[in-house]
PDB file of C-alpha atoms in Angstrom:
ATOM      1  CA  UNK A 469     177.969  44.265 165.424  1.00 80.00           C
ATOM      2  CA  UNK A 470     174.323  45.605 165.271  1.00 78.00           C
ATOM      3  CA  UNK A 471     173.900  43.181 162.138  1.00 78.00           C
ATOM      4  CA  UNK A 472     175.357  40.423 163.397  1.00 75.00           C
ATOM      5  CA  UNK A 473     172.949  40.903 166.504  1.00 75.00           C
ATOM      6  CA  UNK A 474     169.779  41.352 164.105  1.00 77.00           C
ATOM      7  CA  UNK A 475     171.132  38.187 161.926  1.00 75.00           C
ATOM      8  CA  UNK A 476     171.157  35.815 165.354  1.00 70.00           C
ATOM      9  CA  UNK A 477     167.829  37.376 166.167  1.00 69.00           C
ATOM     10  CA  UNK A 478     166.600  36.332 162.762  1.00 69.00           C
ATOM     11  CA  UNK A 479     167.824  32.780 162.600  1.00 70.00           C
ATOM     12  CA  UNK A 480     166.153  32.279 166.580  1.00 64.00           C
ATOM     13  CA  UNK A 481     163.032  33.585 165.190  1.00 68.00           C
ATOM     14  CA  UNK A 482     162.668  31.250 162.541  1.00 67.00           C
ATOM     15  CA  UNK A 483     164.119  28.423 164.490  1.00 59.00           C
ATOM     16  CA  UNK A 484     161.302  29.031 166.701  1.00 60.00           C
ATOM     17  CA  UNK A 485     158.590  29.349 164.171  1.00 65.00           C
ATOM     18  CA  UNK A 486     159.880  25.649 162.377  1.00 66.00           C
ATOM     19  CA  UNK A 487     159.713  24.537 165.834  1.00 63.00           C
ATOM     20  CA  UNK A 488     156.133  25.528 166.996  1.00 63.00           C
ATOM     21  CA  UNK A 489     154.951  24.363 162.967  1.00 62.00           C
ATOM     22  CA  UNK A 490     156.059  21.189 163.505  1.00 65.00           C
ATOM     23  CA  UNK A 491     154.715  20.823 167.183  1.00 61.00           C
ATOM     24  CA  UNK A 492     151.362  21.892 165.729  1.00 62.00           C
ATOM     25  CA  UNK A 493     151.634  19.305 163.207  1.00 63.00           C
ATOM     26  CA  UNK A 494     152.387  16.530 165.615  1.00 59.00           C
ATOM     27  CA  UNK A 495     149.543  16.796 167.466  1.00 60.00           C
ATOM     28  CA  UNK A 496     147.446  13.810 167.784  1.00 58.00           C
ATOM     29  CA  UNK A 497     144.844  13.175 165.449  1.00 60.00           C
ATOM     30  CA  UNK A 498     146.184  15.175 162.390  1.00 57.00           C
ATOM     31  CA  UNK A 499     148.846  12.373 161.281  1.00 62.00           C
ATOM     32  CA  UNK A 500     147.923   9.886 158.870  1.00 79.00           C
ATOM     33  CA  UNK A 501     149.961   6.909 159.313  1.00 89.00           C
ATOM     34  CA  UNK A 502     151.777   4.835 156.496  1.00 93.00           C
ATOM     35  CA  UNK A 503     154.318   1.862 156.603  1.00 96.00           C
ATOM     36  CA  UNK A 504     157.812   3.748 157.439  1.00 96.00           C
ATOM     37  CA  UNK A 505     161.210   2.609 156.663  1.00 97.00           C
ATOM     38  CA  UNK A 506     162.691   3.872 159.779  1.00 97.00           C
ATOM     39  CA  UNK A 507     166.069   2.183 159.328  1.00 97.00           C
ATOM     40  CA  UNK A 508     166.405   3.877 155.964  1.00 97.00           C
ATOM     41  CA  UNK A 509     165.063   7.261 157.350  1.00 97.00           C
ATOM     42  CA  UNK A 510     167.450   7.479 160.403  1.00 97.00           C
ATOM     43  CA  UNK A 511     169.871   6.643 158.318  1.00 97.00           C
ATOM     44  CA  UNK A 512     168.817   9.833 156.530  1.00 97.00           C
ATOM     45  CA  UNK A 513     168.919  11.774 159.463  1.00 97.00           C
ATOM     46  CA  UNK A 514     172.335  10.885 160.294  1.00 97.00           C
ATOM     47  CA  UNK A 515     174.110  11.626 156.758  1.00 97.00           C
ATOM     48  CA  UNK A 516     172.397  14.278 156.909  1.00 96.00           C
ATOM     49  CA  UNK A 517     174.145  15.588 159.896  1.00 96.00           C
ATOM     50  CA  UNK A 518     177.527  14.692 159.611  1.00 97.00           C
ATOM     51  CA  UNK A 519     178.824  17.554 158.331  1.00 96.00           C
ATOM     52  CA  UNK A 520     177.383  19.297 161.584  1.00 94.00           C
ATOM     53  CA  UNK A 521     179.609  16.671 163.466  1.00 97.00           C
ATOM     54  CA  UNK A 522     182.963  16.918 161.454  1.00 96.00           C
ATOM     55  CA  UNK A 523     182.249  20.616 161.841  1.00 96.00           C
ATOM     56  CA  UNK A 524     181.905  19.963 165.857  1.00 95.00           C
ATOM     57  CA  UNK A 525     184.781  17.728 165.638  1.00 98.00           C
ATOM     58  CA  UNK A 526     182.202  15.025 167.337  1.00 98.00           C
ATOM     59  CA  UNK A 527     182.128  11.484 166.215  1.00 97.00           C
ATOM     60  CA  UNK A 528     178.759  10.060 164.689  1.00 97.00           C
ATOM     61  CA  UNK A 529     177.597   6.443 164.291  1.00 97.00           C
ATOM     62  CA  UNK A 530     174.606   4.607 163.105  1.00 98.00           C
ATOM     63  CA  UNK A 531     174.250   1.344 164.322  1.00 97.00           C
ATOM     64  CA  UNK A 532     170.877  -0.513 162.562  1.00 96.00           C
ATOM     65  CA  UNK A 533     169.815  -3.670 161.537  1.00 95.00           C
ATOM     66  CA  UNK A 534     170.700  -4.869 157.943  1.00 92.00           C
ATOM     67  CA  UNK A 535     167.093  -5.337 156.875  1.00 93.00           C
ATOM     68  CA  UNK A 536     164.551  -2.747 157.132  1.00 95.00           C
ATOM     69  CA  UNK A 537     162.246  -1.760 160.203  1.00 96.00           C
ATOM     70  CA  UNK A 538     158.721  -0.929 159.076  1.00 96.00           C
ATOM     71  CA  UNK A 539     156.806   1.123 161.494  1.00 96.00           C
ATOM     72  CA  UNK A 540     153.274   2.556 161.055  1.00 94.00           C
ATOM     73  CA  UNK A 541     153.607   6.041 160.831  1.00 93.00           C
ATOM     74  CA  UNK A 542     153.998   9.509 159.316  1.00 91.00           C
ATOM     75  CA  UNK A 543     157.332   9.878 157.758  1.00 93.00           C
ATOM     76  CA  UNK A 544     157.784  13.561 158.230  1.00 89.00           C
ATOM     77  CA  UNK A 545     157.224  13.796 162.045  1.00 91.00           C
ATOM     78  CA  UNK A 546     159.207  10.570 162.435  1.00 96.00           C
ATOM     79  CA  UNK A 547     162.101  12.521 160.769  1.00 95.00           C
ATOM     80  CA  UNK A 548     161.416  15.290 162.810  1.00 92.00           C
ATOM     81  CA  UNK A 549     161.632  13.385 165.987  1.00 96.00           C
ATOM     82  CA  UNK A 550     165.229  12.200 164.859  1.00 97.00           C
ATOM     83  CA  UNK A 551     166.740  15.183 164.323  1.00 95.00           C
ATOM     84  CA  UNK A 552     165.991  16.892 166.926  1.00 93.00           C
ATOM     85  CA  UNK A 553     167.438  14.169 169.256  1.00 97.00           C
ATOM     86  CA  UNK A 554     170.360  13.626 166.978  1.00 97.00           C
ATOM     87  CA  UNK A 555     170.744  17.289 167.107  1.00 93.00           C
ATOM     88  CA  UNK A 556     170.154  18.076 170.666  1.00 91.00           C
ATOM     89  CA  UNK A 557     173.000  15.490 170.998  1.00 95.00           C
ATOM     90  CA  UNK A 558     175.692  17.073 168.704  1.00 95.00           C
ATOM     91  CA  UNK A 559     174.523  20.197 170.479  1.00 91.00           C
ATOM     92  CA  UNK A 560     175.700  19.089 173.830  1.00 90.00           C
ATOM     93  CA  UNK A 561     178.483  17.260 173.017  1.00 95.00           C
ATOM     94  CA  UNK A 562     181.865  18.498 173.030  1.00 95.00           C
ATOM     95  CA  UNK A 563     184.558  18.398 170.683  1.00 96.00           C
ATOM     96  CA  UNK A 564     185.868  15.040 170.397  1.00 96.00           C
ATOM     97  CA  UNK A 565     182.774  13.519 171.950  1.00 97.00           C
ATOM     98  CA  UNK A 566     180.603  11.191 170.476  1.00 97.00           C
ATOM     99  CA  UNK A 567     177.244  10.893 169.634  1.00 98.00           C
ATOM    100  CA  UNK A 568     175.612   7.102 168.674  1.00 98.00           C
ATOM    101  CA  UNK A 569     172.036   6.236 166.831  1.00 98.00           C
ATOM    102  CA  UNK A 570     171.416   2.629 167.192  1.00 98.00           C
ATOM    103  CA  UNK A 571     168.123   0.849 165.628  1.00 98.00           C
ATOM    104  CA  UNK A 572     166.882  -2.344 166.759  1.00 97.00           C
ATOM    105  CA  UNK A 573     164.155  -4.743 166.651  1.00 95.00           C
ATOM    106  CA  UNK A 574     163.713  -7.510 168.872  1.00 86.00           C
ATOM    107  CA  UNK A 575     160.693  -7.772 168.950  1.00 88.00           C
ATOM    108  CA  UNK A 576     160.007  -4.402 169.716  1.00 93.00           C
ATOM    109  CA  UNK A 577     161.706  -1.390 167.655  1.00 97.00           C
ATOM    110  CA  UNK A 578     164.010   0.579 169.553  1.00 98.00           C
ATOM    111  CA  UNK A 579     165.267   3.926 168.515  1.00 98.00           C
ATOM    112  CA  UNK A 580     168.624   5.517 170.886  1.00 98.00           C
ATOM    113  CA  UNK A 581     170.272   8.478 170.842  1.00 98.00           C
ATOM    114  CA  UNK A 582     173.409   8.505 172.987  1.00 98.00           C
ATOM    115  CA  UNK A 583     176.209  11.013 173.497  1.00 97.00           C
ATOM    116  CA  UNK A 584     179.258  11.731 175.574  1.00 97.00           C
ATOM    117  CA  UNK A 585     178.200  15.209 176.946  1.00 93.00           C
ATOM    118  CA  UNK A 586     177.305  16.713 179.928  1.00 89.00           C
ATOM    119  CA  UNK A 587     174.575  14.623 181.032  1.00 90.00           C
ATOM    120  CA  UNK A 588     171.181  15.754 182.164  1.00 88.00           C
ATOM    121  CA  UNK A 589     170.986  15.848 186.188  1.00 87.00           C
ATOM    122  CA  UNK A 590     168.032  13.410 187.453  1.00 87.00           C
ATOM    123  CA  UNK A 591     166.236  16.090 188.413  1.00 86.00           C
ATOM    124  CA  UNK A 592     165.535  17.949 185.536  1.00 87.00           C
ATOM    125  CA  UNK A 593     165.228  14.687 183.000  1.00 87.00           C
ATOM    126  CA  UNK A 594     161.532  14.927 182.858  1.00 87.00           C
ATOM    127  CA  UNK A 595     161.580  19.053 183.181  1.00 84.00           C
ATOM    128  CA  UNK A 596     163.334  18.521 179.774  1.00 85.00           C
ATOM    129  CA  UNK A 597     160.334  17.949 177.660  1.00 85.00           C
ATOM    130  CA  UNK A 598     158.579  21.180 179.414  1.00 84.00           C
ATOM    131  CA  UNK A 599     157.569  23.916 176.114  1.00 80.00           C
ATOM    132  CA  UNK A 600     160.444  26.228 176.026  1.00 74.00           C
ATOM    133  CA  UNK A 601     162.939  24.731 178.959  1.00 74.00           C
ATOM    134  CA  UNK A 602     166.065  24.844 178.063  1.00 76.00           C
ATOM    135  CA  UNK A 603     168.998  23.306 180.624  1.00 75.00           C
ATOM    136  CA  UNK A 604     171.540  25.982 179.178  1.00 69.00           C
ATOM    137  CA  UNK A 605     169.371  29.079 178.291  1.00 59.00           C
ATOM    138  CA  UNK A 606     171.986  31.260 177.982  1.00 59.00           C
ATOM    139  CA  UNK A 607     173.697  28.962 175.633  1.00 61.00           C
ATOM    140  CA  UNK A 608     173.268  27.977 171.504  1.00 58.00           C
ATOM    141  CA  UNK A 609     170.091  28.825 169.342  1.00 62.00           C
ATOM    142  CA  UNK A 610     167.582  26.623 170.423  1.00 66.00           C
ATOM    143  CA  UNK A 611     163.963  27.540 171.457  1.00 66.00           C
ATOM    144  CA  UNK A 612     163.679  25.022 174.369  1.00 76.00           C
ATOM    145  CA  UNK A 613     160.809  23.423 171.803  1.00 78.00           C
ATOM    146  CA  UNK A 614     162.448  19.879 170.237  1.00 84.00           C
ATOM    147  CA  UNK A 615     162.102  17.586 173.127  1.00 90.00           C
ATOM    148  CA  UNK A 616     158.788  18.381 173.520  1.00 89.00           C
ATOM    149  CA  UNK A 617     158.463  17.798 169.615  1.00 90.00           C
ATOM    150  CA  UNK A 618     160.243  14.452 170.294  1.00 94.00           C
ATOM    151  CA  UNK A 619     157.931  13.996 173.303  1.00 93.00           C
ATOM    152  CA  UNK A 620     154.650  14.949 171.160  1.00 90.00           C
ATOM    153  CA  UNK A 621     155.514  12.937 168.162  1.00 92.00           C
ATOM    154  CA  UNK A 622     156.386  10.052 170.196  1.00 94.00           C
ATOM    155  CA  UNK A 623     153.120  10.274 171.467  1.00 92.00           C
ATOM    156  CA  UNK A 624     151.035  10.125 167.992  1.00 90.00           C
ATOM    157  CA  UNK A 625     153.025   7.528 167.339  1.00 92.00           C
ATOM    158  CA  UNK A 626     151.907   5.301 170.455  1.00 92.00           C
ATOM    159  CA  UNK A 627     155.758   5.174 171.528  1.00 96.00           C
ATOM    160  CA  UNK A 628     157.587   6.171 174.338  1.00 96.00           C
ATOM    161  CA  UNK A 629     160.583   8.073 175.090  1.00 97.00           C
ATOM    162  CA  UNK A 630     162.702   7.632 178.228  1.00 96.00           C
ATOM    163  CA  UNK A 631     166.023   9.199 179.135  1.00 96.00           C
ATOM    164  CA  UNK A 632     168.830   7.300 180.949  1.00 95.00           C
ATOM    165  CA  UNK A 633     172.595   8.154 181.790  1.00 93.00           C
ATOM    166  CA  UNK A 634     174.856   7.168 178.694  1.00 92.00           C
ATOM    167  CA  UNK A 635     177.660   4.076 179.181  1.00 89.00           C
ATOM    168  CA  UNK A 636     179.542   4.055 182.368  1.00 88.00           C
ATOM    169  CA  UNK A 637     177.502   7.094 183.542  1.00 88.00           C
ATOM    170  CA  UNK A 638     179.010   9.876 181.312  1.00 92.00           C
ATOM    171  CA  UNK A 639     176.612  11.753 178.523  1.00 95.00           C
ATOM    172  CA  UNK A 640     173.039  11.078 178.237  1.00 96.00           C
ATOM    173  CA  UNK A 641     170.644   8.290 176.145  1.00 97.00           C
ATOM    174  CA  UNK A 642     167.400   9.026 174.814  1.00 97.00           C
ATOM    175  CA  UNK A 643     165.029   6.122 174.079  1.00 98.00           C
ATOM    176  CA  UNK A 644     162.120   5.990 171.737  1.00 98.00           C
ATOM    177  CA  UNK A 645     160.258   2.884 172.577  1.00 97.00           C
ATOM    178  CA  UNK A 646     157.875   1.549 169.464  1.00 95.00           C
TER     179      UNK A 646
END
């Protein structure tokens, strides 16, 4: 038991120090910014995490354009920024929920995240991006860090990020407007 307790103290520790590395490299003014494939790079992301959803039992889908969406930008951050919202999603979502990436561009580039969870109650959606909130503290591994990441990143990246209630009010829908 003592172990296991020194093991889950680990893994939050490192979690944490990834988490404030990559907040300190999203700060504005130390990115240098390069044409970005971001269809091919969320689609990335996503494969990447599918074996955190079969493992959840939670349905993933990437829905994108079939050509690809160039922003400027910094590759790493931008990858960042995705899986933290992609994860944040699976995180939240039950079993045999759903979690949904769409890409567009029309003109503008859009970038959602939208799952089938809980929900975040209006009054906390902008407390969300706070340094170290976290709605459940008492629940998972996480550091209360990635939105503000997302937020941060989003930022450097002249975008913005807005959350609304997912489809017929259930779950929750992050935006990242470029």
């Amino acid at each position: 038991h003592a172990l296991n307790q020194v093991q889950f103290s680990l893994d939050r520790t490192i979690h944490l120090a990834q988490q404030l590395l990559s907040l300190a490299k999203a700060e504005p003014g130390s990115l240098s910014f390069q044409p970005v494939d971001l269809a091919a790079l969320a689609q990335d992301v996503v494969e990447s995490l599918v074996p955190c959803a079969l493992e959840r039992q939670i349905e993933i889908e990437f829905d994108r354009p079939d050509n690809a969406v160039i922003v400027d930008g910094q590759a790493f951050n931008l990858r960042e920024m995705l899986s933290n919202l992609v994860d944040n999603a699976l995180l939240y979502t039950p079993a045999g929920g759903q979690v949904i990436v769409t890409l567009q561009q029309n003109p503008v580039v859009r970038l959602s995240v939208e799952d089938t969870g809980a929900g975040i109650p209006v009054s906390l959606k902008q407390k969300v991006f706070e340094r170290f909130y976290r709605l459940n503290p008492n629940e998972g591994k996480g550091s209360g860090l990635g939105l503000s990441i997302v937020q941060e990143i989003a930022k450097a990246h002249q975008a913005t990020v807005s959350i609304m209630d997912g489809r017929d009010g259930v779950g929750t829908c992050f935006t990242v407007n470029f």
